[in-house]
Coordinates of C-alpha atoms in Angstrom, one line a residue:
X69 CA 104.0 12.6 10.3
X70 CA 105.0 15.8 8.4
X71 CA 104.1 19.5 8.1
X72 CA 103.3 21.4 4.9
X73 CA 103.4 25.2 4.5
X74 CA 102.1 27.3 1.7
X75 CA 104.5 29.0 -0.8
X76 CA 103.2 32.4 0.4
X77 CA 104.2 31.6 4.0
X78 CA 107.6 30.3 2.8
X79 CA 108.1 33.5 0.8
X80 CA 107.4 35.6 3.9
X81 CA 110.0 33.6 5.8
X82 CA 112.6 34.3 3.0
X83 CA 111.7 38.0 3.1
X84 CA 112.4 38.1 6.8
X85 CA 115.7 36.3 6.7
X86 CA 115.2 32.6 6.2
X87 CA 118.3 31.1 4.5
X88 CA 117.2 28.2 2.3
X89 CA 118.4 26.5 -0.8
X90 CA 118.2 27.8 -4.3
X91 CA 116.0 24.8 -5.2
X92 CA 113.4 25.8 -2.6
X93 CA 113.5 29.5 -3.7
X94 CA 113.0 28.5 -7.4
X95 CA 110.1 26.2 -6.5
X96 CA 108.4 29.0 -4.4
X97 CA 108.9 31.5 -7.2
X98 CA 107.5 29.1 -9.9
X99 CA 104.4 28.2 -7.8
X100 CA 103.6 31.8 -6.9
X101 CA 103.8 32.8 -10.6
X102 CA 101.4 30.0 -11.6
X103 CA 98.9 30.6 -8.7
X104 CA 95.4 30.9 -10.1
X105 CA 96.0 29.1 -13.4
X106 CA 94.5 25.9 -12.0
X107 CA 91.7 27.5 -10.0
X108 CA 88.9 25.8 -12.0
X109 CA 90.4 22.3 -11.9
X110 CA 88.8 19.8 -9.5
X111 CA 92.1 18.4 -8.3
X112 CA 95.3 20.1 -9.7
X113 CA 98.4 17.9 -9.6
X114 CA 100.1 18.4 -6.3
X115 CA 103.8 19.4 -6.2
X116 CA 106.2 20.1 -3.4
X117 CA 109.7 20.3 -2.0
X118 CA 111.4 19.5 1.3
X119 CA 112.3 22.7 3.0
X120 CA 115.1 21.1 5.0
X121 CA 113.5 22.2 8.2
X122 CA 112.4 19.9 11.0
X123 CA 109.5 20.6 13.3
X124 CA 108.6 19.0 16.6
X125 CA 105.2 17.2 16.9
X126 CA 103.9 18.7 20.2
X127 CA 101.9 15.6 21.0
X128 CA 104.7 12.9 20.8
X129 CA 107.8 15.1 20.5
X130 CA 108.8 13.4 17.2
X131 CA 110.9 15.4 14.7
X132 CA 109.0 15.7 11.4
X133 CA 110.0 17.2 8.0
X134 CA 108.5 20.5 6.8
X135 CA 107.5 20.6 3.2
X136 CA 106.5 23.5 0.9
X137 CA 103.6 22.6 -1.4
X138 CA 101.0 24.3 -3.7
X139 CA 98.1 22.3 -2.2
X140 CA 98.3 24.4 1.0
X141 CA 96.7 27.8 0.6
X142 CA 97.9 30.9 2.4
X143 CA 94.4 31.7 3.5
X144 CA 93.7 28.3 5.0
X145 CA 94.3 28.6 8.7
X146 CA 97.8 30.1 9.2
X147 CA 99.1 28.7 5.8
X148 CA 100.7 25.8 7.6
X149 CA 99.2 22.4 8.3
X150 CA 100.0 19.3 10.3
X151 CA 99.6 16.6 7.8
X152 CA 97.6 13.5 8.8
X153 CA 97.9 11.4 5.6
X154 CA 96.0 8.4 6.9
X155 CA 92.9 10.5 7.4
X156 CA 92.9 13.2 4.8
X157 CA 92.8 12.4 1.0
X158 CA 95.0 15.4 0.0
X159 CA 97.7 14.6 2.6
X160 CA 97.4 10.9 1.7
X161 CA 98.1 11.6 -2.1
X162 CA 101.0 13.9 -1.2
X163 CA 102.5 11.3 1.2
X164 CA 102.2 8.6 -1.4
X165 CA 103.8 10.7 -4.1
X166 CA 106.8 11.7 -2.0
X167 CA 107.1 8.5 0.0
X168 CA 106.3 10.1 3.3
X169 CA 105.2 8.1 6.4
X170 CA 101.5 7.3 6.7
X171 CA 100.5 6.4 10.3
X172 CA 96.9 5.4 11.1
X173 CA 95.6 7.1 14.2
X174 CA 91.8 6.6 13.8
X175 CA 90.1 3.3 13.3
X176 CA 86.6 2.5 12.4
X177 CA 85.1 0.7 15.4
X178 CA 85.0 -3.1 14.9
X179 CA 86.1 -3.0 11.3
X180 CA 89.3 -3.2 9.2
X181 CA 89.9 0.3 7.9
X182 CA 90.9 1.3 4.3
X183 CA 93.0 4.4 4.1
X184 CA 92.6 7.3 3.8
X185 CA 89.8 6.9 6.4
X186 CA 88.1 10.3 6.8
X187 CA 85.2 9.4 9.1
X188 CA 84.8 9.4 12.9
X189 CA 86.2 6.5 14.9
X190 CA 88.4 5.4 17.7
X191 CA 92.0 6.6 18.3
X192 CA 95.0 4.1 17.9
X193 CA 98.7 4.7 17.8
X194 CA 98.0 7.9 19.9
X195 CA 99.7 7.3 23.2
X196 CA 97.5 8.4 26.1
X197 CA 94.7 9.1 23.7
X198 CA 94.3 5.5 22.6
X199 CA 90.7 4.3 22.9
X200 CA 89.2 7.8 22.8
X201 CA 86.6 8.7 20.2
X202 CA 87.8 11.1 17.5
X203 CA 85.3 13.7 18.8
X204 CA 86.7 13.4 22.4
X205 CA 90.2 13.6 21.1
X206 CA 89.5 16.8 19.2
X207 CA 88.1 18.4 22.4
X208 CA 91.1 17.2 24.4
X209 CA 93.7 18.5 21.9
X210 CA 91.9 21.9 21.6
X211 CA 92.1 22.3 25.4
X212 CA 95.8 21.2 25.4
X213 CA 96.7 23.8 22.7
X214 CA 94.6 26.5 24.5
X215 CA 92.8 26.9 21.2
X216 CA 89.2 27.0 20.0
X217 CA 87.2 25.3 17.3
X218 CA 86.6 27.3 14.1
X219 CA 84.9 26.5 10.7
X220 CA 87.4 26.9 7.8
X221 CA 85.7 27.6 4.5
X222 CA 87.3 26.5 1.3
X223 CA 85.8 29.1 -1.0
X224 CA 88.6 31.3 -2.3
X225 CA 88.6 34.9 -3.4
X226 CA 87.2 35.2 -6.9
X227 CA 90.1 36.7 -8.7
X228 CA 89.8 38.4 -12.0
X229 CA 93.5 39.5 -12.3
X230 CA 94.1 37.1 -15.3
X231 CA 92.2 39.2 -17.9
X232 CA 90.7 37.5 -20.9
X233 CA 88.6 38.9 -23.8
X234 CA 85.6 36.6 -23.4
X235 CA 84.6 37.3 -19.8
X236 CA 81.4 39.2 -18.8
X237 CA 82.0 43.0 -19.3
X238 CA 81.8 45.1 -16.1
X239 CA 79.0 47.6 -16.9
X240 CA 80.8 50.8 -15.6
X241 CA 81.9 54.0 -17.3
X242 CA 84.7 56.4 -16.0
X243 CA 84.7 60.1 -16.9
X244 CA 87.8 62.3 -16.2
X245 CA 85.8 65.5 -16.5
X246 CA 83.4 64.4 -13.8
X247 CA 86.2 63.2 -11.6
X248 CA 87.9 66.6 -11.8
X249 CA 84.7 68.3 -10.7
X250 CA 84.1 65.6 -8.0
X251 CA 80.9 64.4 -9.7
X252 CA 79.7 60.9 -10.1
X253 CA 76.8 58.5 -9.6
X254 CA 77.9 58.1 -6.0
X255 CA 79.7 60.6 -3.8
X256 CA 82.3 58.0 -2.7
X257 CA 83.1 57.2 -6.4
X258 CA 83.8 60.4 -8.3
X259 CA 83.9 60.0 -12.1
X260 CA 82.2 56.6 -12.1
X261 CA 78.8 55.7 -13.5
X262 CA 76.9 52.5 -14.1
X263 CA 75.9 51.9 -17.8
X264 CA 72.4 53.2 -18.3
X265 CA 69.7 50.6 -18.2
X266 CA 68.6 51.1 -21.8
X267 CA 72.2 50.3 -23.0
X268 CA 72.3 46.9 -21.2
X269 CA 73.5 44.3 -21.8
X270 CA 77.0 45.3 -22.7
X271 CA 78.1 43.0 -25.4
X272 CA 81.6 42.0 -26.4
X273 CA 82.8 43.5 -29.7
X274 CA 84.0 41.3 -32.5
X275 CA 87.8 41.3 -32.6
X276 CA 90.3 39.5 -34.9
X277 CA 92.8 38.9 -32.1
X278 CA 91.6 38.2 -28.7
X279 CA 94.8 36.7 -27.2
X280 CA 96.1 38.1 -24.0
X281 CA 98.6 40.9 -24.4
X282 CA 101.0 39.8 -21.6
X283 CA 100.3 42.9 -19.7
X284 CA 97.8 43.4 -16.8
X285 CA 95.3 44.9 -19.2
X286 CA 92.4 43.3 -20.9
X287 CA 92.5 42.8 -24.7
X288 CA 89.5 45.1 -24.8
X289 CA 91.7 48.0 -23.7
X290 CA 92.9 48.2 -27.3
X291 CA 89.4 48.3 -28.9
X292 CA 88.5 52.0 -29.1
X293 CA 85.0 51.4 -30.5
X294 CA 84.3 49.4 -27.4
X295 CA 85.7 51.7 -24.7
X296 CA 85.1 55.1 -26.2
X297 CA 81.6 56.2 -25.0
X298 CA 79.7 59.2 -23.8
X299 CA 79.5 60.0 -20.1
X300 CA 76.0 59.3 -18.7
X301 CA 76.5 62.4 -16.5
X302 CA 78.1 65.3 -18.5
X303 CA 77.9 63.7 -22.0
X304 CA 81.6 64.3 -22.7
X305 CA 83.8 61.5 -24.0
X306 CA 84.5 58.9 -21.3
X307 CA 85.9 55.4 -21.1
X308 CA 84.1 52.2 -20.6
X309 CA 85.6 49.7 -18.2
X310 CA 87.6 47.2 -20.2
X311 CA 88.3 44.7 -17.4
X312 CA 86.0 41.7 -17.5
X313 CA 84.7 39.3 -14.8
X314 CA 85.6 35.7 -14.6
X315 CA 83.8 33.5 -17.2
X316 CA 82.4 31.4 -14.3
X317 CA 80.3 34.4 -13.3
X318 CA 78.1 33.7 -16.4
X319 CA 77.7 30.0 -15.6
X320 CA 76.8 30.9 -12.0
X321 CA 73.4 32.3 -13.0
X322 CA 72.7 31.2 -16.6
X323 CA 70.5 28.4 -15.4
X324 CA 67.9 31.1 -14.5
X325 CA 67.9 32.4 -18.0
X326 CA 67.0 29.1 -19.8
X327 CA 63.3 28.8 -18.9
X328 CA 62.7 32.5 -19.8
X329 CA 64.2 32.7 -23.3
X330 CA 60.8 32.7 -24.9
X331 CA 59.1 34.8 -22.3
X332 CA 57.3 38.0 -23.2
X333 CA 59.7 39.7 -20.9
X334 CA 62.8 38.1 -22.4
X335 CA 64.2 41.3 -23.8
X336 CA 63.4 43.3 -20.6
X337 CA 65.1 41.3 -17.9
X338 CA 67.5 38.3 -17.5
X339 CA 64.7 36.1 -16.2
X340 CA 60.9 36.2 -15.8
X341 CA 60.0 36.0 -12.1
X342 CA 56.7 34.1 -12.7
X343 CA 58.4 31.4 -14.8
X344 CA 61.3 31.3 -12.4
X345 CA 59.0 30.7 -9.5
X346 CA 57.3 27.8 -11.4
X347 CA 60.5 26.0 -12.3
X348 CA 62.9 26.6 -9.5
X349 CA 64.5 25.3 -7.5
X350 CA 65.2 22.2 -9.6
X351 CA 65.0 18.7 -8.1
X352 CA 68.5 17.5 -8.8
X353 CA 71.7 18.8 -10.5
X354 CA 73.7 16.3 -12.4
X355 CA 77.2 17.0 -13.5
X356 CA 80.9 16.1 -13.2
X357 CA 82.5 15.9 -9.8
X358 CA 84.6 19.0 -10.7
X359 CA 81.5 21.1 -10.7
X360 CA 81.2 20.8 -6.9
X361 CA 84.5 22.4 -6.3
X362 CA 84.0 25.9 -7.6
X363 CA 81.1 26.3 -10.0
X364 CA 78.3 25.1 -7.6
X365 CA 79.8 27.2 -4.7
X366 CA 79.5 30.3 -6.9
X367 CA 76.0 29.4 -8.1
X368 CA 74.9 29.1 -4.5
X369 CA 76.6 32.4 -3.5
X370 CA 74.9 34.3 -6.3
X371 CA 71.5 32.7 -5.5
X372 CA 71.8 33.9 -1.9
X373 CA 72.6 37.4 -3.2
X374 CA 69.6 37.3 -5.5
X375 CA 67.4 36.1 -2.7
X376 CA 68.6 39.1 -0.5
X377 CA 67.7 41.4 -3.4
X378 CA 64.3 39.7 -3.7
X379 CA 65.0 38.7 -7.3
X380 CA 64.4 35.0 -6.6
X381 CA 62.4 33.1 -4.0
X382 CA 65.1 30.6 -3.0
X383 CA 68.6 30.4 -1.6
X384 CA 69.5 26.9 -2.7
X385 CA 68.9 26.4 -6.5
X386 CA 70.0 22.7 -6.5
X387 CA 68.8 20.9 -3.3
X388 CA 70.5 17.7 -4.5
X389 CA 73.7 17.1 -6.6
X390 CA 74.7 13.8 -8.2
X391 CA 78.0 13.3 -10.0
X392 CA 77.9 11.0 -12.9
X393 CA 80.6 8.5 -13.8
X394 CA 82.8 8.4 -16.9
X395 CA 82.1 6.2 -19.9
X396 CA 85.3 4.7 -21.2
X397 CA 86.1 2.6 -24.3
X398 CA 88.2 -0.5 -24.4
X399 CA 89.3 0.1 -20.8
X400 CA 90.6 3.6 -21.4
X401 CA 89.4 7.2 -21.3
X402 CA 88.2 8.3 -24.8
X403 CA 90.6 10.4 -26.8
X404 CA 91.3 11.1 -30.5
X405 CA 94.9 10.1 -30.1
X406 CA 93.9 6.6 -28.9
X407 CA 91.3 6.3 -31.6
X408 CA 88.6 5.1 -29.2
X409 CA 86.2 8.0 -29.5
X410 CA 82.5 7.1 -30.0
X411 CA 80.4 9.1 -32.5
X412 CA 76.8 8.9 -31.2
X413 CA 75.5 9.7 -34.7
X414 CA 77.0 6.5 -36.1
X415 CA 75.4 4.3 -33.4
X416 CA 72.0 6.0 -33.7
X417 CA 72.1 5.4 -37.5
X418 CA 73.1 1.8 -37.2
X419 CA 71.2 0.7 -34.0
X420 CA 68.6 3.4 -33.2
X421 CA 68.4 6.1 -30.6
X422 CA 66.6 3.9 -28.1
X423 CA 69.2 1.2 -28.2
X424 CA 72.1 3.7 -27.6
X425 CA 70.2 5.6 -24.9
X426 CA 69.2 2.4 -23.1
X427 CA 72.7 0.9 -23.3
X428 CA 74.4 4.0 -21.9
X429 CA 72.0 3.8 -18.9
X430 CA 72.6 0.0 -18.5
X431 CA 76.4 0.2 -18.7
X432 CA 77.0 0.4 -14.9
X433 CA 76.0 2.4 -11.8
X434 CA 75.3 6.0 -12.5
X435 CA 78.1 7.3 -10.4
X436 CA 80.7 4.9 -11.8
X437 CA 80.0 4.9 -15.6
X438 CA 81.2 1.9 -17.5
X439 CA 83.2 0.4 -20.5
X440 CA 81.4 0.9 -23.8
X441 CA 81.4 -2.2 -26.1
X442 CA 79.6 -3.0 -29.3
X443 CA 78.8 -6.5 -27.9
X444 CA 76.9 -4.9 -25.0
X445 CA 74.7 -2.6 -27.2
X446 CA 73.7 -5.6 -29.3
X447 CA 72.3 -7.3 -26.2
X448 CA 70.1 -4.2 -25.7
X449 CA 68.9 -4.4 -29.3
X450 CA 67.9 -8.0 -28.9
X451 CA 65.9 -7.1 -25.8
X452 CA 64.1 -4.3 -27.6
X453 CA 63.3 -6.6 -30.6
X454 CA 61.7 -9.1 -28.2
X455 CA 59.5 -6.3 -26.7
X456 CA 58.6 -5.2 -30.2
X457 CA 57.6 -8.7 -31.2
X458 CA 55.2 -9.1 -28.2
X459 CA 53.6 -5.7 -28.9
X460 CA 53.1 -6.3 -32.6
X461 CA 51.8 -9.9 -32.1
X462 CA 48.9 -8.6 -30.0
X463 CA 48.0 -12.1 -28.7
X464 CA 47.3 -11.3 -25.1
X465 CA 45.7 -13.4 -22.3
X466 CA 42.3 -12.6 -20.9
X467 CA 42.8 -13.6 -17.2
X468 CA 45.7 -12.3 -15.2
X469 CA 48.3 -15.0 -14.3
X470 CA 49.1 -14.7 -10.6
X471 CA 52.8 -15.4 -11.0
X472 CA 53.1 -12.8 -13.8
X473 CA 51.1 -10.3 -11.7
X474 CA 53.4 -10.7 -8.8
X475 CA 56.5 -10.3 -11.0
X476 CA 55.0 -7.2 -12.6
X477 CA 54.2 -5.5 -9.2
X478 CA 57.7 -6.4 -7.9
X479 CA 59.1 -4.7 -11.0
X480 CA 56.9 -1.6 -10.6
X481 CA 58.2 -1.2 -7.0
X482 CA 61.8 -1.7 -8.0
X483 CA 61.6 0.9 -10.8
X484 CA 59.6 3.4 -8.8
X485 CA 62.4 3.4 -6.2
X486 CA 65.3 2.8 -8.6
X487 CA 64.6 5.7 -11.0
X488 CA 64.2 8.1 -8.1
X489 CA 67.6 7.0 -6.9
X490 CA 69.2 7.1 -10.4
X491 CA 69.6 3.3 -10.3
X492 CA 69.1 3.1 -14.1
X493 CA 71.2 0.0 -14.7
X494 CA 69.4 -2.1 -12.0
X495 CA 66.0 -0.8 -13.3
X496 CA 66.8 -2.0 -16.8
X497 CA 68.0 -5.3 -15.4
X498 CA 64.6 -5.7 -13.7
X499 CA 62.8 -5.0 -16.9
X500 CA 64.9 -7.7 -18.7
X501 CA 64.0 -10.2 -15.9
X502 CA 60.3 -9.3 -16.2
X503 CA 60.4 -9.8 -20.0
X504 CA 61.9 -13.3 -19.3
X505 CA 58.9 -14.1 -17.1
X506 CA 56.5 -12.9 -19.7
X507 CA 58.1 -15.1 -22.4
X508 CA 57.7 -18.2 -20.2
X509 CA 54.0 -17.7 -20.5
X510 CA 53.7 -15.8 -23.8
X511 CA 49.9 -15.9 -24.2
X512 CA 49.1 -15.5 -20.5
X513 CA 50.3 -11.8 -20.5
X514 CA 47.3 -9.6 -20.5
X515 CA 47.2 -6.3 -22.5
X516 CA 47.0 -4.4 -19.3
X517 CA 50.1 -6.1 -17.9
X518 CA 52.0 -5.4 -21.2
X519 CA 51.0 -1.7 -21.3
X520 CA 52.2 -1.4 -17.7
X521 CA 55.5 -2.9 -18.8
X522 CA 55.7 -0.4 -21.6
X523 CA 55.2 2.5 -19.2
X524 CA 58.1 1.2 -17.1
X525 CA 60.2 0.9 -20.2
X526 CA 59.3 4.4 -21.6
X527 CA 61.9 6.5 -19.7
X528 CA 64.6 4.3 -21.2
X529 CA 63.3 3.6 -24.7
X530 CA 60.9 6.5 -25.4
X531 CA 60.5 5.9 -29.2
X532 CA 59.7 2.2 -29.4
X533 CA 57.3 2.5 -26.4
X534 CA 55.5 5.4 -28.0
X535 CA 55.0 3.4 -31.2
X536 CA 53.7 0.3 -29.3
X537 CA 51.5 2.4 -27.1
X538 CA 49.8 3.9 -30.1
X539 CA 49.5 0.5 -31.9
X540 CA 47.8 -0.9 -28.8
X541 CA 45.2 1.9 -28.7
X542 CA 46.8 4.0 -26.0
X543 CA 45.4 7.5 -25.6
X544 CA 47.7 10.5 -26.1
X545 CA 51.4 10.0 -25.4
X546 CA 52.7 7.2 -23.2
X547 CA 55.0 9.8 -21.6
X548 CA 51.9 11.6 -20.3
X549 CA 50.2 8.4 -19.0
X550 CA 50.0 7.7 -15.3
X551 CA 52.9 5.8 -13.9
X552 CA 51.8 2.3 -12.7
X553 CA 51.1 1.7 -9.0
X554 CA 52.2 -1.4 -7.2
X555 CA 50.2 -3.5 -4.8
X556 CA 52.3 -3.8 -1.6
X557 CA 51.1 -7.3 -1.0
X558 CA 52.0 -8.5 -4.5
X559 CA 55.3 -6.6 -4.6
X560 CA 56.9 -8.3 -1.6
X561 CA 60.1 -10.2 -2.4
X562 CA 60.4 -13.8 -1.4
X563 CA 56.7 -13.8 -0.3
X564 CA 54.2 -16.7 -0.5
X565 CA 50.6 -17.2 0.3
X566 CA 50.1 -18.7 3.7
X567 CA 47.2 -21.1 3.8
X568 CA 45.3 -20.8 7.0
X569 CA 43.2 -23.8 8.0
X570 CA 40.8 -24.2 11.0
X571 CA 40.3 -27.9 11.8
X572 CA 41.7 -28.9 8.5
X573 CA 39.5 -26.6 6.4
X574 CA 40.9 -23.7 4.4
X575 CA 39.5 -20.4 5.8
X576 CA 42.0 -17.7 4.5
X577 CA 45.0 -17.0 2.4
X578 CA 47.5 -14.3 3.4
X579 CA 50.6 -13.1 1.6
X580 CA 53.6 -13.2 4.1
X581 CA 57.4 -13.2 3.9
X582 CA 59.2 -16.5 3.3
X583 CA 60.8 -18.0 6.4
X584 CA 58.3 -16.8 9.0
X585 CA 58.3 -18.8 12.2
X586 CA 55.4 -20.8 13.6
X587 CA 54.8 -18.0 16.2
X588 CA 54.6 -15.4 13.5
X589 CA 52.3 -17.5 11.4
X590 CA 50.1 -18.0 14.5
X591 CA 49.9 -14.3 15.1
X592 CA 48.9 -13.7 11.4
X593 CA 46.2 -16.4 11.6
X594 CA 44.7 -15.3 14.9
X595 CA 44.5 -11.6 13.7
X596 CA 42.6 -12.5 10.5
X597 CA 38.8 -11.7 10.8
X598 CA 37.7 -14.5 8.5
X599 CA 39.6 -17.0 10.7
X600 CA 38.3 -15.7 14.0
X601 CA 34.7 -16.7 13.1
X602 CA 35.6 -20.4 12.9
X603 CA 37.7 -20.6 16.1
X604 CA 36.3 -22.6 19.0
X605 CA 35.6 -20.6 22.1
X606 CA 37.3 -23.3 24.2
X607 CA 40.6 -22.3 22.6
X608 CA 43.3 -24.0 20.6
X609 CA 44.3 -27.6 21.3
X610 CA 46.9 -28.0 18.7
X611 CA 48.8 -26.2 15.9
X612 CA 50.1 -27.9 12.8
X613 CA 52.6 -25.7 10.9
X614 CA 54.2 -26.5 7.6
X615 CA 57.0 -23.9 6.9
X616 CA 56.4 -21.7 3.8
X617 CA 53.0 -23.4 3.2
X618 CA 50.3 -23.6 5.8
X619 CA 49.2 -23.4 9.4
X620 CA 46.3 -25.5 10.7
X621 CA 44.6 -24.3 13.9
X622 CA 42.9 -27.3 15.7
X623 CA 40.3 -26.4 18.3

């Protein structure tokens, strides 16, 4: 319903004679001057201006407006896009902001579709293409335009033109003497040398004023004690490179350094290969959604380079990424100006570390976060106090209660699956339900059942569970104890014990799902070895089936 071109493309049109308004020219100049200042933001605020030009949609011959916007990059395709706001989140936001038409052309088969819909589906409002799958339509339009499919990567050039003091120094030295004699570490780079190995790493000097100078030079260019060095080749005075790399370069590999900080080789290399092989790649990377835009792309890029150089054994350092939600307070994002900032130290002092930790994990789904409230944390404290009372009372049952045993095994299964999937809030809710079951039969809970409960609780409340584990005679740390295993038969939800009778006499009990049919119950009964021995060779004469209770085979 509209087209958008990049400011760079618009500027090239102006340079080749396009006559446009002063407002459009000012906008283009402003955006180009600010390009790069928002590179590390996950979603910079989109701006734009109507160019006044109309274009013709080649599919339906409609005249559509052409806009200039900073959300279109010069390097993306040709720097001009046909906006499809109903099916692209960026186009959708732009259309909503500037009140541009939004026309749905893809529909999820058999369902009402919420916009923007960015998945595959069936074409609607598309003339002759109505009813086609989106995949078929892409192929058809590609042929119609005499084009070809191409993957367009969103990774941009890693610019370092905006020089700052605190970036990683580039370990190079330039010597005028060597350049004049056409000497250097490499023939194709006369005058240039890498910093000798024994002088690495190059550290930033302490400076009183590290603000940008407003020129294209780094603030380090004015620090003589930093840049004035001896040439590694001829030993005459030379100049250290004062430009620095982007600060994101450090964060793109620092994860490799952490495990090796106390290694015997710590001072000899950035990371110890033996330790790195033991710990990497990690299982999951958890961070804000903005990390996936640039930071993780650079991390993967460097990991692949290191793999090619045989410095690491993997290409993908983080096989799985999960973005966490945001914890808010009183319905709003925390900020000092609003006075709703939470100081964790205060809550730990007043309520304990376990209560705060557990409440944060209980607030809501991991990916959504939640609204922090003092009322909510008090509920967690009451739960932990109830756990403490049972553990300190030490009045346990001797024989396992079947109802409690089933509840425990269902909880073990739920937490085993839930923790792996970062379902912390539902896992804690399961523990609360299990405690309710325990309290219904307080002296029927065995010590073994309660210690299994403590193991399930330990990841969420590490301190109180460690104390109770020790008080109940547990060996070592609870955090090194084996995780409980569930019995598949006992862990089945909505299950019951089907009583199998032969000629009115009980011959077997089998755990089955609630709601099974007579035919299913018959199949279970006839496949049971204990039942087979009592069946008449002449066959069955009659079957009596009581739903969710028993089946009686009459021979």
